[in-house]
Structure formats: C-alpha cells, structure tokens
Amino acid sequence: MFSFRTRVAGLERIGWGLASAITLGYVLFVALLSYVARHHPQWLTGGGRMTIAMGAALVFIVAVLTLTAAYLHRLRRRDSQPGGPEPRSAPEPGR
Amino acid sequence: MTANVHNGIAIACFFAVIAATLGITWWAARKTASRDDLLVAGSRIPGIHNGIAIAGDFMSAATFLGITALYFTSGFDAVIYILAPLVAFAILLFLIVERLRRHGQYTFADVICRRLDPKPMRVLAAICTLASGVMYLMVQMVGAGALMQVLFGMRYSHSVALIGGLVVLYVAVGGMLATTWVQITKAALLVLGVTVLSFAVLMRFDFDFNLLYERAMHVHSDGRLLTQPGGLQLDVISAVSLALAMTFGIAGSPHILMRFLTVPTAAAARTSAFVALLITSFVFTLIFFVVSVGGVALITGEPAFLDTNGKIVGGTNMVAIHLSQLLGGAPFLGVMSAVTFATILAVVAGLTLACTAALSHDLFANVVRHGRCSETEELWASRIAAVLVGVFVVVLALGFEKQNIAYLASLALTLAASTTFPILMLTMYWRGLTTRGALVGGGAGLACAVLLVVLGPAVWVDIFGFKESIFDSPYPGIYSIVTAFGLSWFVSILDRSEQGVADRRSFAAQGA
C-alpha cells in the first residue's frame, strides 16, 4: 500500500529531480552563452532590444520561483495529512 | 572624491542606522541569556522573518554595487551572478534545509557528526568555516573601508574599526537575535531602496523599457554586450566552473546554513528558504534589468561623475550610488549610502557569528573540552570568540588596505563549494560515506581550491607579478568540486576500517 514513508520518498525524489533540472538548466544556459559568444557571435547579431538571452534569463527566474512554490505547496499538503511531518530527531548531547 | 562629506542627510542616515542597530542589540541582549540564545536565537525565529534575514545575510554590498558595476563594464554576462543565488536557494530548499534543521543544532557540523566520527569532522568543518568565513570577512571589511571613505569621507582605518566594533557588539552582546534583526532591517532597506531607485529610473524614461535600453546601448562603448553574452570573455569550462562554484558555494556557505537552525521546525526552514529566494529574485531582477541598465544609460559620460582622467569617480562600484544622486539628489544619495552601510554591517555580522560558532561550539566545546563543556562556559567562549574574530579581521583588513584581495571572494565561495557542500550532501544522502572518505575528500577539495587559485592568474600574475600563470583559469571550482566528491567516494568505497563500518551503519539511524 501507499505508506507515509513511500510518499516522503516520492516527494524527495521530486525534490531531487527539480534541483537537478534547475542546476543543469543553469549550467547549460551559462555554457551555451559562453560557447555562442566565443564561437558563433554572428548568431547574436541583430535581434530586438530585449534579446532571446535576456528573455531566457527572465523565463528561468520565473520557472525557478514557480517550481519551488509548487514544491513547497506539495510539502505543506504532506505535512497537513494524518501522520504529519516526520518526527524531528533531537541532536545527541555533546555531539 | 567623497560623495557625502557635506551631505547632512547622509550623515543623519548613517547615525540613524547605527542608533537603530544599537537599539536592536540592547533589546536583543536582554533576551540572550543562554548558549541557544546566543548562537541560534533559541531556534524561535519565525520562518518568514528568518527568510528575510537570510536574504539580508546573503545580499552583500557586492550584490548591489558590484553587479551594477559588472553590468556597467561587461554587460549581460553579469547574469551568471544573478541566477546563481536562485539556483543555490532552490537546492537548499529541495535538498538541504529540512534535514539540516532536523539534525542540526548550532552549526552544520552537528549534522555531519551525527553519523561520522565527531572529532576529526568537527576540526575539518571548523577549518572550512573559518577559512571561507575569514576570507569573505576580509573582502567585506577591505571593501567597506574603501567604500566608507568615498561615501562618508571617513578614514579607512576608522571605518574598519567602527564596523568591526559594531559587529562585535551585535554578535557578542545581542547574539543571533540582534544579528537577525540587523539583517531584517538591512533587507527591508535594500528592497525599499532598490525598488525606489528602479521606479526613478523607469520614470526618467516614461516607463518605456525600449527607450531605456536604446539609450543605454547608444551610450555604451559596446552596446551590443548589454543584451548579449560575451562581455566577460569566458571559455565554456571557466563559465561552468564559475557557475558551479557560485551555486554550490552559496548553498554550502556556513553562515547561510547556520541561519536555518534559528527556526523552530523543518517546515519553517523551508519557508525561510522560499522567502529568501523570493526576495533575492525580486532585488536581483530589478538590479539586473532596470538599475544596471539605468546606470549605463544615465551615468556613462555624465561629466558630474567623471574624474580628470574620464573615469567614474570612486570607480565603477559607485555607479549605483551616483545614479541615486542623479535621480534623487542629496536626500536619495544619503539614504542609499546608509542602505549600503547597513548592508555591510548585516553581512559582516552574519559571517562573524558563523566563525564564532565554529570556534566556540565546534572547536572549543566539542574538540578541546570533548563535549563536556557547561552551557555557561560555552556562552562565554562564544562571546570571547566573537571578540577574537572581530579583532583578527580588523587587523587583517588594516594590513591588507592597499592589496588587491578580490580573488579572496571567489576563493571563499570555491572553498565552501569544494568542502562544506560535498561533505554535507554526501553525509545526508549517501550511505557509503565514511569518516576517512569525508576527511580525504574535504581536505583535498580545500587544498585543490587554494592551490589552483594561487597558481591562477589572480594571484600568480596579479599579486606575485609572474608573466604567465601556471593554471590558466581564474575559476578552479569545477576541478576542486570534482576532486572533493570524487575522492570522498573513492576513499569511502575502499575503507574497510571499523569506523567505516560504523559510519555506514549510522546512515540508517540518521533517518530522513
């Protein structure tokens, strides 16, 4: 059956997926920008005042905010269900 | 060269900031009676307040003044610095803060020591915290001293001593509660200041973005770079290396991690991360898309802000300050200068507190006194540590006044990315990590980062004066991060010691 532990693991997997996707998206964006600027600058000539690169940066910011808000919402729903959040383990004395 | 020497409003705002922060410290001191209070404000800070404080802790004067300056000179490539913190806060929210809050007490080392051998790991964690913290503090103090000279006409030595003295007072007397409210005040001032500045820029161009960008591209020496990449002239490896060091460095910064231990629950820690992400996104978006472009459009070639050599008065770091003077006259200049001063105080306070906790809790209480330290002893050890850190950093800042120490900022982030971040992530998520693996990986990451920065152009050429650097790139993050993760993994899988077996077994006991 779908136990609480499984749901935590499921949500954690989503967290890993989102964190990886955002990090990879950022690194690829930065790599692509430097590659194009160095090797194919002609691709960047012309265009409007708000270029594709600027638009992509804005989209990235909005995407990160939306994804984190959605994830936070899911976690809140998990915490409000019976069983609630996982118990907090107190740090061991002297460690 | 001083912008505010005769600006009464700036002086009034300057003293208002000092009075407000001292008032906060006096109020906080009455509520700070225990070790818990001093180091983590009794873990009673609400999530939203903590999120605002984290934003205040993270956004240094370098973000406000430095990013505007970077856009002024290198254009769109400043986007690398804008997006990295957002990715870092997302990583913190998705993967780190919940477990950190659940298993940590005063420092991130508490989390690591729950499953690995506490003594050597505490020593390594303290070394990492102190190394990156002191480097970052030096950059802040030397930059602050120079900035205060320009902003308020104060002598460098007086500025450094004043900031050091105030911060020691906040940390030693008011502890985390005072630091938190200083950071909240600063974050509020910064958000307000940047919003008003952005509004003023847009008003000057009738709220027409096209007009703003057209004007900026027209007056800039290479207008194309304002909306397109290429200004920093980074090769792909260097760009990726910088991006990774920034992201993992922020996510692994001990002073940021420590803030998540000041809230009562894991849920509040998540809320903190999200609020910090929201505020940082808002401020950075305005700085990047409006304030920086306004700086180029309105300050470039403006005779009032050029010195006799045709350079910007006070350097390009002053573009945002000049912009506030141009748009709002002396009153706005005074307010923005005070915002910058508050920014410096808040960041230095956060860093000092993290170094203090590493010295008193990790090293003194748990290594020197083997965890048998009374609460009162640790409380006083923390206060003494705060004074020692403050004095040490002031002395260093005075000694390095004329030195170019910009490389220390990237080194501090690279160190956190190559030591704290890998060890923390592997401790939390990889069953196979052993004490031996963490020590070798973390130590190698630290050594690799320091060595490659020293052999790189920022130190080998700019400081030592050699013609060519031994290591090409000024951004060694990708190598030191891979070294730290790789060696932690490799040594751990080879580790057949009794301690290694115990370390693996304790992963399950650690729980989620």
Coordinates of C-alpha atoms in Angstrom, one line a residue:
Chain A
M1 CA 0.0 0.0 0.0
F2 CA 0.9 3.7 -0.3
S3 CA 2.5 4.3 3.1
F4 CA 3.6 7.6 4.5
R5 CA 7.3 6.6 4.1
T6 CA 6.7 5.9 0.4
R7 CA 5.1 9.3 -0.1
V8 CA 8.1 11.0 1.6
A9 CA 10.4 9.1 -0.6
G10 CA 8.3 10.1 -3.6
L11 CA 8.3 13.8 -2.7
E12 CA 12.0 13.6 -2.0
R13 CA 12.6 12.1 -5.5
I14 CA 10.6 15.0 -7.0
G15 CA 12.9 17.4 -5.0
W16 CA 16.0 15.7 -6.4
G17 CA 14.5 15.9 -9.9
L18 CA 13.7 19.6 -9.6
A19 CA 17.1 20.5 -8.0
S20 CA 18.9 18.6 -10.7
A21 CA 16.9 20.1 -13.5
I22 CA 17.3 23.7 -12.2
T23 CA 21.1 23.3 -11.7
L24 CA 21.6 21.6 -15.0
G25 CA 19.4 24.2 -16.8
Y26 CA 21.5 27.0 -15.3
V27 CA 24.9 25.4 -16.1
L28 CA 23.8 24.6 -19.6
F29 CA 22.5 28.1 -20.1
V30 CA 25.8 29.6 -18.9
A31 CA 27.8 27.1 -21.1
L32 CA 25.7 27.8 -24.1
L33 CA 26.0 31.6 -23.7
S34 CA 29.8 31.5 -23.4
Y35 CA 30.1 29.0 -26.3
V36 CA 27.9 31.1 -28.7
A37 CA 29.6 34.3 -27.6
R38 CA 33.1 32.9 -28.4
H39 CA 32.5 30.7 -31.4
H40 CA 29.3 31.9 -33.2
P41 CA 28.9 35.6 -32.3
Q42 CA 27.1 36.1 -35.6
W43 CA 24.2 34.2 -34.2
L44 CA 23.8 37.1 -31.7
T45 CA 23.9 40.0 -34.1
G46 CA 20.7 41.8 -34.9
G47 CA 17.5 41.0 -32.9
G48 CA 15.4 43.2 -30.8
R49 CA 16.3 45.2 -27.8
M50 CA 15.2 42.5 -25.4
T51 CA 17.1 39.6 -26.9
I52 CA 16.5 35.9 -26.6
A53 CA 19.2 35.7 -24.0
M54 CA 17.5 38.3 -21.8
G55 CA 14.1 36.6 -22.3
A56 CA 15.6 33.2 -21.4
A57 CA 17.1 34.7 -18.1
L58 CA 13.6 36.1 -17.2
V59 CA 11.9 32.8 -18.0
F60 CA 14.5 30.9 -15.9
I61 CA 13.8 33.2 -12.9
V62 CA 10.0 32.7 -13.2
A63 CA 10.4 29.0 -13.7
V64 CA 12.6 28.6 -10.6
L65 CA 10.1 30.6 -8.5
T66 CA 7.1 28.6 -9.8
L67 CA 8.7 25.2 -9.3
T68 CA 9.8 26.0 -5.8
A69 CA 6.4 27.4 -4.9
A70 CA 4.7 24.3 -6.3
Y71 CA 7.0 22.0 -4.4
L72 CA 6.5 23.9 -1.1
H73 CA 2.8 23.6 -1.6
R74 CA 3.1 19.9 -2.0
L75 CA 5.2 19.6 1.1
R76 CA 2.7 21.7 3.1
R77 CA -0.1 19.3 1.9
R78 CA 2.0 16.3 3.0
D79 CA 2.6 17.9 6.4
S80 CA -1.1 18.6 7.0
Q81 CA -2.1 15.0 6.4
P82 CA -2.5 12.4 9.2
G83 CA 0.9 11.3 10.3
G84 CA 2.2 14.8 9.7
P85 CA 5.8 15.7 9.1
E86 CA 8.5 13.3 10.0
P87 CA 9.5 13.5 13.7
R88 CA 12.4 15.8 14.5
S89 CA 15.3 14.0 15.9
A90 CA 17.0 15.9 18.7
P91 CA 20.8 16.2 18.4
E92 CA 22.7 13.9 20.6
P93 CA 24.2 15.5 23.6
G94 CA 27.8 16.6 23.3
R95 CA 28.0 15.9 19.5
Chain B
M1 CA 36.4 62.0 -4.3
T2 CA 34.0 61.8 -1.4
A3 CA 30.3 61.8 -2.3
N4 CA 28.8 62.6 1.1
V5 CA 31.2 64.6 3.1
H6 CA 28.9 67.7 3.1
N7 CA 25.7 65.7 2.8
G8 CA 23.9 66.2 6.1
I9 CA 21.2 63.7 5.2
A10 CA 23.8 61.0 4.6
I11 CA 25.4 61.7 7.9
A12 CA 22.0 61.7 9.6
C13 CA 21.0 58.4 7.9
F14 CA 24.4 57.0 8.9
F15 CA 23.9 57.8 12.5
A16 CA 20.2 56.6 12.3
V17 CA 21.4 53.2 11.1
I18 CA 24.0 53.0 13.9
A19 CA 21.4 54.1 16.5
A20 CA 18.8 51.6 15.2
T21 CA 21.2 48.7 15.2
L22 CA 22.5 49.5 18.7
G23 CA 18.9 49.8 19.9
I24 CA 18.2 46.3 18.4
T25 CA 21.3 45.0 20.2
W26 CA 20.3 46.4 23.5
W27 CA 16.8 44.8 23.1
A28 CA 18.3 41.5 22.0
A29 CA 20.8 41.4 24.8
R30 CA 18.1 41.3 27.4
K31 CA 16.7 38.1 25.7
T32 CA 20.1 36.5 25.2
A33 CA 21.0 34.5 28.3
S34 CA 22.0 31.1 27.1
R35 CA 24.1 29.3 24.5
D36 CA 21.0 28.6 22.5
D37 CA 20.0 32.3 22.5
L38 CA 23.4 33.5 21.5
L39 CA 24.1 31.1 18.7
V40 CA 20.7 30.3 17.2
A41 CA 18.3 32.8 19.0
G42 CA 16.8 29.8 20.9
S43 CA 15.6 28.5 17.5
R44 CA 12.5 30.7 17.9
I45 CA 12.8 32.9 14.8
P46 CA 9.6 32.6 12.6
G47 CA 10.2 31.2 9.1
I48 CA 9.3 34.4 7.3
H49 CA 11.5 36.5 9.5
N50 CA 14.3 34.1 9.0
G51 CA 13.8 34.2 5.2
I52 CA 14.1 38.0 5.2
A53 CA 17.2 37.7 7.4
I54 CA 18.8 35.1 5.1
A55 CA 18.2 37.5 2.1
G56 CA 19.8 40.2 4.2
D57 CA 22.7 38.0 5.2
F58 CA 23.3 36.9 1.6
M59 CA 22.9 40.2 -0.4
S60 CA 26.2 42.0 0.4
A61 CA 27.3 45.4 -0.9
A62 CA 28.9 43.4 -3.7
T63 CA 25.5 42.4 -5.0
F64 CA 24.0 45.9 -5.1
L65 CA 27.1 47.9 -6.1
G66 CA 29.2 45.1 -7.7
I67 CA 26.6 43.7 -10.0
T68 CA 25.7 47.2 -11.2
A69 CA 29.4 47.8 -11.8
L70 CA 29.9 44.4 -13.6
Y71 CA 26.9 45.2 -15.9
F72 CA 28.4 48.7 -16.5
T73 CA 31.7 47.1 -17.7
S74 CA 30.8 43.6 -19.0
G75 CA 27.1 43.9 -19.8
F76 CA 24.8 40.8 -20.0
D77 CA 27.3 38.3 -18.6
A78 CA 26.5 39.6 -15.1
V79 CA 23.5 37.3 -15.5
I80 CA 25.8 34.4 -14.2
Y81 CA 26.0 36.2 -10.9
I82 CA 22.3 37.0 -10.9
L83 CA 21.0 33.4 -11.4
A84 CA 23.5 31.5 -9.2
P85 CA 21.8 32.5 -5.9
L86 CA 18.4 31.5 -7.2
V87 CA 19.7 28.0 -8.1
A88 CA 21.5 27.8 -4.7
F89 CA 18.4 28.7 -2.7
A90 CA 16.4 26.2 -4.8
I91 CA 19.0 23.4 -3.9
L92 CA 18.8 24.4 -0.3
L93 CA 15.0 24.2 -0.3
F94 CA 14.7 21.0 -2.2
L95 CA 17.5 19.0 -0.7
I96 CA 19.2 20.5 2.4
V97 CA 17.3 22.7 4.8
E98 CA 14.8 20.1 6.0
R99 CA 17.4 17.6 7.0
L100 CA 19.7 20.3 8.3
R101 CA 17.1 21.6 10.6
R102 CA 16.1 18.2 11.7
H103 CA 19.6 17.0 12.6
G104 CA 21.5 20.2 13.3
Q105 CA 21.7 22.3 16.5
Y106 CA 24.2 25.1 16.2
T107 CA 26.3 24.5 13.1
F108 CA 26.2 22.3 10.0
A109 CA 28.9 20.2 11.6
D110 CA 26.3 18.9 14.0
V111 CA 24.6 17.1 11.0
I112 CA 27.9 15.6 9.9
C113 CA 28.9 14.5 13.4
R114 CA 25.6 12.6 13.9
R115 CA 26.9 9.8 11.6
L116 CA 30.7 10.3 11.2
D117 CA 33.5 10.4 13.8
P118 CA 32.8 13.7 15.6
K119 CA 36.2 14.9 16.5
P120 CA 38.1 14.9 13.1
M121 CA 34.9 16.0 11.3
R122 CA 34.4 19.0 13.7
V123 CA 38.0 20.0 13.2
L124 CA 37.6 19.9 9.4
A125 CA 34.2 21.7 9.5
A126 CA 35.7 24.4 11.7
I127 CA 38.7 24.8 9.4
C128 CA 36.4 25.1 6.4
T129 CA 34.1 27.6 8.1
L130 CA 37.0 29.7 9.4
A131 CA 38.9 29.7 6.1
S132 CA 36.0 30.7 3.9
G133 CA 34.5 33.0 6.6
V134 CA 37.7 34.9 7.3
M135 CA 38.4 35.3 3.6
Y136 CA 34.9 36.6 2.9
L137 CA 35.1 38.9 6.0
M138 CA 38.3 40.4 4.8
V139 CA 36.8 41.1 1.4
Q140 CA 33.8 42.7 3.1
M141 CA 35.9 44.8 5.5
V142 CA 38.5 46.0 3.0
G143 CA 35.7 46.9 0.5
A144 CA 33.7 48.5 3.3
G145 CA 36.7 50.6 4.4
A146 CA 37.3 51.9 0.9
L147 CA 33.5 52.4 0.4
M148 CA 33.1 54.4 3.6
Q149 CA 35.9 56.7 2.5
V150 CA 34.0 57.5 -0.6
L151 CA 30.6 57.6 0.9
F152 CA 31.1 59.4 4.2
G153 CA 34.7 60.8 3.9
M154 CA 35.8 58.6 6.8
R155 CA 39.4 57.4 7.1
Y156 CA 39.9 53.8 6.1
S157 CA 41.3 52.7 9.5
H158 CA 38.4 54.5 11.3
S159 CA 35.8 52.8 9.0
V160 CA 37.2 49.3 9.5
A161 CA 37.5 49.9 13.3
L162 CA 33.9 51.2 13.5
I163 CA 32.4 48.3 11.5
G164 CA 34.5 45.8 13.5
G165 CA 33.5 47.3 16.8
L166 CA 29.8 47.5 16.0
V167 CA 29.7 43.9 14.7
V168 CA 31.5 42.5 17.7
L169 CA 28.9 44.3 19.9
Y170 CA 26.0 42.9 17.9
V171 CA 27.4 39.3 18.0
A172 CA 28.9 39.2 21.5
V173 CA 26.1 41.0 23.3
G174 CA 23.0 40.6 21.1
G175 CA 23.9 37.2 19.6
M176 CA 21.8 35.7 16.8
L177 CA 18.7 37.7 17.7
A178 CA 20.5 41.0 17.2
T179 CA 22.2 39.8 14.1
T180 CA 18.8 38.5 12.7
W181 CA 17.1 41.9 13.2
V182 CA 20.0 43.8 11.9
Q183 CA 19.8 41.6 8.8
I184 CA 16.0 42.1 8.6
T185 CA 16.4 45.8 8.8
K186 CA 19.0 45.8 6.1
A187 CA 17.0 43.6 3.8
A188 CA 13.9 45.9 4.2
L189 CA 16.1 49.0 3.5
L190 CA 17.7 47.3 0.5
V191 CA 14.4 46.2 -1.0
L192 CA 12.9 49.6 -0.5
G193 CA 16.0 51.4 -1.8
V194 CA 16.3 49.3 -5.0
T195 CA 12.6 49.5 -5.7
V196 CA 12.5 53.3 -5.4
L197 CA 15.7 53.5 -7.5
S198 CA 14.2 51.3 -10.2
F199 CA 11.0 53.3 -10.1
A200 CA 13.0 56.6 -10.5
V201 CA 15.0 55.1 -13.5
L202 CA 11.8 54.0 -15.2
M203 CA 10.1 57.3 -14.5
R204 CA 13.0 59.1 -16.2
F205 CA 12.3 57.1 -19.4
D206 CA 8.5 57.4 -19.1
F207 CA 8.2 53.7 -18.1
D208 CA 9.3 52.8 -21.6
F209 CA 11.8 49.9 -21.5
N210 CA 12.7 50.3 -25.2
L211 CA 13.7 53.9 -24.6
L212 CA 15.8 52.9 -21.6
Y213 CA 17.6 50.1 -23.4
E214 CA 18.0 52.2 -26.6
R215 CA 19.7 55.0 -24.6
A216 CA 22.0 52.5 -22.7
M217 CA 23.0 50.7 -25.9
H218 CA 23.6 54.0 -27.6
V219 CA 26.0 55.5 -25.0
H220 CA 27.8 52.2 -24.0
S221 CA 31.2 51.6 -25.8
D222 CA 29.9 48.2 -27.0
G223 CA 26.1 48.5 -26.6
R224 CA 25.6 45.0 -28.1
L225 CA 27.0 43.5 -24.9
L226 CA 24.3 44.9 -22.8
T227 CA 21.7 42.4 -24.1
Q228 CA 24.0 39.7 -25.4
P229 CA 26.7 37.5 -23.8
G230 CA 30.5 37.8 -24.3
G231 CA 31.5 40.7 -22.1
L232 CA 33.4 38.6 -19.6
Q233 CA 35.1 36.6 -22.5
L234 CA 34.8 33.3 -20.6
D235 CA 35.5 30.0 -22.2
V236 CA 32.9 27.3 -21.6
I237 CA 34.9 25.5 -18.9
S238 CA 35.6 28.7 -17.0
A239 CA 31.9 29.8 -17.3
V240 CA 30.6 26.4 -16.0
S241 CA 33.3 26.5 -13.3
L242 CA 32.2 29.9 -12.1
A243 CA 28.5 28.9 -12.2
L244 CA 29.1 25.7 -10.1
A245 CA 31.4 27.5 -7.6
M246 CA 28.8 30.3 -7.1
T247 CA 25.8 27.9 -6.8
F248 CA 27.4 25.2 -4.6
G249 CA 29.4 27.9 -2.7
I250 CA 26.3 29.8 -1.7
A251 CA 24.4 26.5 -0.8
G252 CA 27.4 25.4 1.3
S253 CA 28.2 28.7 3.0
P254 CA 28.3 28.1 6.7
H255 CA 26.8 31.5 7.6
I256 CA 23.8 30.8 5.4
L257 CA 23.4 27.2 6.6
M258 CA 23.5 28.4 10.2
R259 CA 20.6 30.6 9.7
F260 CA 18.3 27.6 9.0
L261 CA 19.0 26.4 12.6
T262 CA 17.3 29.5 14.1
V263 CA 13.8 28.4 13.2
P264 CA 11.7 26.0 15.3
T265 CA 10.8 23.4 12.6
A266 CA 11.8 21.9 9.3
A267 CA 8.7 23.4 7.7
A268 CA 9.8 26.9 8.9
A269 CA 13.2 26.3 7.5
R270 CA 11.7 25.5 4.1
T271 CA 9.6 28.7 4.3
S272 CA 12.8 30.6 5.1
A273 CA 14.5 29.3 2.0
F274 CA 11.5 30.2 -0.2
V275 CA 11.1 33.7 1.3
A276 CA 14.9 34.3 0.8
L277 CA 14.5 33.1 -2.8
L278 CA 11.6 35.4 -3.4
I279 CA 13.3 38.5 -2.0
T280 CA 16.6 37.7 -3.7
S281 CA 14.9 37.2 -7.1
F282 CA 13.0 40.4 -6.7
V283 CA 16.0 42.5 -5.8
F284 CA 18.3 40.9 -8.4
T285 CA 15.7 41.2 -11.2
L286 CA 15.3 44.9 -10.5
I287 CA 19.1 45.4 -10.3
F288 CA 19.9 43.5 -13.4
F289 CA 17.0 44.6 -15.7
V290 CA 16.5 48.2 -14.5
V291 CA 19.1 49.7 -12.1
S292 CA 22.1 48.4 -14.0
V293 CA 20.7 49.5 -17.4
G294 CA 19.8 52.8 -15.9
G295 CA 23.3 53.2 -14.6
V296 CA 24.7 52.7 -18.1
A297 CA 22.1 55.0 -19.7
L298 CA 22.4 57.9 -17.3
I299 CA 25.9 57.8 -15.8
T300 CA 28.0 57.0 -18.9
G301 CA 29.7 60.2 -20.0
E302 CA 28.0 62.3 -17.4
P303 CA 30.6 65.0 -16.5
A304 CA 29.5 65.4 -12.9
F305 CA 30.6 61.8 -12.2
L306 CA 33.8 61.7 -14.1
D307 CA 37.2 62.4 -12.7
T308 CA 40.0 64.2 -14.6
N309 CA 41.0 61.0 -16.3
G310 CA 37.5 60.5 -17.6
K311 CA 36.9 57.6 -15.3
I312 CA 33.9 57.1 -12.9
V313 CA 34.5 59.0 -9.6
G314 CA 35.2 56.3 -7.0
G315 CA 35.4 53.5 -9.6
T316 CA 32.6 51.6 -11.3
N317 CA 31.4 50.2 -8.0
M318 CA 30.0 53.7 -7.4
V319 CA 27.7 53.7 -10.4
A320 CA 24.6 52.8 -8.4
I321 CA 25.4 55.5 -5.8
H322 CA 25.9 58.1 -8.5
L323 CA 22.7 57.0 -10.1
S324 CA 20.8 57.6 -6.9
Q325 CA 22.3 61.1 -6.6
L326 CA 21.4 61.9 -10.2
L327 CA 17.8 60.8 -9.8
G328 CA 17.0 61.9 -6.2
G329 CA 19.6 64.5 -5.4
A330 CA 21.4 64.7 -2.0
P331 CA 18.5 63.2 0.0
F332 CA 18.3 60.0 -2.0
L333 CA 22.1 59.8 -2.2
G334 CA 22.2 60.0 1.6
V335 CA 19.5 57.2 2.0
M336 CA 21.2 54.9 -0.5
S337 CA 24.6 55.4 1.2
A338 CA 23.1 54.5 4.5
V339 CA 21.5 51.4 2.9
T340 CA 24.9 50.4 1.7
F341 CA 26.3 50.9 5.2
A342 CA 23.5 48.8 6.7
T343 CA 24.2 46.1 4.1
I344 CA 27.9 45.9 5.1
L345 CA 27.0 45.6 8.8
A346 CA 24.5 42.9 8.3
V347 CA 26.7 40.7 6.1
V348 CA 29.8 41.1 8.4
A349 CA 27.6 40.3 11.4
G350 CA 26.4 37.0 9.9
L351 CA 29.9 35.9 8.9
T352 CA 31.3 36.8 12.3
L353 CA 28.6 34.8 14.0
A354 CA 29.3 31.7 11.9
C355 CA 33.1 31.9 12.6
T356 CA 32.3 32.4 16.3
A357 CA 30.1 29.3 16.4
A358 CA 32.9 27.3 14.6
L359 CA 35.4 28.4 17.2
S360 CA 33.3 28.1 20.4
H361 CA 30.9 25.2 19.6
D362 CA 32.9 23.0 17.2
L363 CA 36.4 23.5 18.3
F364 CA 36.3 24.6 22.0
A365 CA 33.3 22.8 23.4
N366 CA 33.4 19.6 21.3
V367 CA 37.1 19.1 20.5
V368 CA 39.1 20.8 23.2
R369 CA 36.6 20.1 26.0
H370 CA 35.4 16.7 24.5
G371 CA 31.7 17.8 24.7
R372 CA 31.9 18.2 28.5
C373 CA 31.6 22.0 28.4
S374 CA 28.9 23.6 30.6
E375 CA 26.4 25.9 28.9
T376 CA 27.7 29.0 30.7
E377 CA 31.3 28.2 29.7
E378 CA 30.3 27.8 26.0
L379 CA 28.3 31.0 26.2
W380 CA 31.3 32.9 27.4
A381 CA 33.6 31.1 25.0
S382 CA 31.3 32.3 22.2
R383 CA 31.5 35.9 23.4
I384 CA 35.3 35.8 23.6
A385 CA 35.4 34.1 20.2
A386 CA 33.3 36.9 18.7
V387 CA 35.8 39.5 20.1
L388 CA 38.8 37.5 18.8
V389 CA 37.2 37.1 15.3
G390 CA 36.4 40.8 15.2
V391 CA 39.9 41.9 16.3
F392 CA 41.6 39.4 13.9
V393 CA 39.6 40.6 10.9
V394 CA 40.1 44.3 11.7
V395 CA 43.9 43.7 12.0
L396 CA 43.9 41.8 8.7
A397 CA 41.8 44.4 7.0
L398 CA 44.2 47.2 8.2
G399 CA 47.2 45.2 6.9
F400 CA 45.6 44.5 3.5
E401 CA 44.4 48.0 2.8
K402 CA 46.4 48.5 -0.3
Q403 CA 46.3 44.9 -1.5
N404 CA 44.1 43.6 -4.3
I405 CA 42.1 40.9 -2.5
A406 CA 39.2 40.5 -4.9
Y407 CA 40.4 36.9 -5.5
L408 CA 39.5 36.0 -1.9
A409 CA 35.8 36.4 -2.6
S410 CA 35.8 33.8 -5.3
L411 CA 38.2 31.6 -3.2
A412 CA 35.8 31.8 -0.2
L413 CA 32.9 30.6 -2.4
T414 CA 35.0 27.9 -4.1
L415 CA 36.2 26.7 -0.7
A416 CA 32.6 26.3 0.5
A417 CA 31.6 24.6 -2.8
S418 CA 34.6 22.2 -2.5
T419 CA 34.4 21.3 1.2
T420 CA 31.2 22.1 3.1
F421 CA 28.8 21.4 0.2
P422 CA 30.2 17.9 -0.9
I423 CA 30.6 16.7 2.7
L424 CA 27.1 17.8 3.8
M425 CA 25.4 16.4 0.7
L426 CA 27.2 13.1 0.9
T427 CA 26.5 12.8 4.7
M428 CA 22.8 13.4 4.1
Y429 CA 22.3 11.3 1.0
W430 CA 25.0 8.6 0.5
R431 CA 25.0 5.6 2.8
G432 CA 28.6 4.7 1.7
L433 CA 30.3 7.8 3.0
T434 CA 32.9 7.2 5.8
T435 CA 34.8 9.5 8.0
R436 CA 38.0 8.7 6.2
G437 CA 36.4 9.4 2.8
A438 CA 35.0 12.7 4.1
L439 CA 38.3 13.8 5.6
V440 CA 40.3 13.0 2.4
G441 CA 37.7 14.4 0.0
G442 CA 37.1 17.6 2.0
G443 CA 40.8 18.1 2.7
A444 CA 41.7 17.6 -1.0
G445 CA 38.9 19.9 -2.1
L446 CA 40.2 22.6 0.2
A447 CA 43.8 22.1 -0.9
C448 CA 42.9 21.9 -4.6
A449 CA 40.9 25.2 -4.4
V450 CA 43.6 27.1 -2.6
L451 CA 46.4 25.7 -4.8
L452 CA 44.6 26.4 -8.1
V453 CA 43.7 30.0 -7.1
V454 CA 47.3 30.6 -6.1
L455 CA 48.6 29.2 -9.4
G456 CA 45.9 31.0 -11.4
P457 CA 46.1 34.5 -12.9
A458 CA 44.5 36.3 -10.0
V459 CA 47.4 35.5 -7.6
W460 CA 50.3 34.2 -9.7
V461 CA 50.2 37.1 -12.2
D462 CA 48.4 39.9 -10.4
I463 CA 49.9 39.5 -7.0
F464 CA 53.2 37.7 -7.5
G465 CA 53.9 39.5 -10.7
F466 CA 54.9 36.5 -12.9
K467 CA 54.3 36.9 -16.6
E468 CA 52.1 33.8 -17.1
S469 CA 50.0 31.8 -14.7
I470 CA 50.6 28.1 -14.2
F471 CA 46.9 27.4 -14.1
D472 CA 45.0 29.2 -16.9
S473 CA 41.6 29.9 -15.4
P474 CA 40.7 32.2 -12.5
Y475 CA 37.8 29.9 -11.7
P476 CA 39.1 26.5 -10.4
G477 CA 35.7 25.4 -8.9
I478 CA 34.9 22.6 -11.4
Y479 CA 38.2 20.9 -10.6
S480 CA 38.1 21.3 -6.8
I481 CA 34.4 20.3 -6.6
V482 CA 35.0 17.1 -8.7
T483 CA 38.1 16.3 -6.6
A484 CA 36.2 16.6 -3.3
F485 CA 33.2 14.5 -4.5
G486 CA 35.4 12.0 -6.3
L487 CA 38.0 11.4 -3.5
S488 CA 35.2 11.2 -0.9
W489 CA 33.6 8.5 -2.9
F490 CA 36.8 6.6 -3.9
V491 CA 38.3 6.6 -0.4
S492 CA 35.0 5.6 1.2
I493 CA 34.4 2.6 -1.0
L494 CA 38.0 1.4 -0.2
D495 CA 37.5 2.0 3.5
R496 CA 37.3 -1.3 5.3
S497 CA 38.0 0.1 8.8
E498 CA 35.8 -0.5 11.9
Q499 CA 35.0 3.2 11.9
G500 CA 33.9 2.9 8.2
V501 CA 31.5 0.1 9.0
A502 CA 30.1 2.1 11.9
D503 CA 29.7 5.2 9.7
R504 CA 27.7 3.2 7.1
R505 CA 25.5 1.7 9.7
S506 CA 24.8 5.1 11.3
F507 CA 23.3 6.3 7.9
A508 CA 20.1 4.3 8.6
A509 CA 20.0 5.5 12.2
Q510 CA 20.2 9.1 10.9
G511 CA 16.8 8.7 9.2
A512 CA 15.4 11.1 6.6

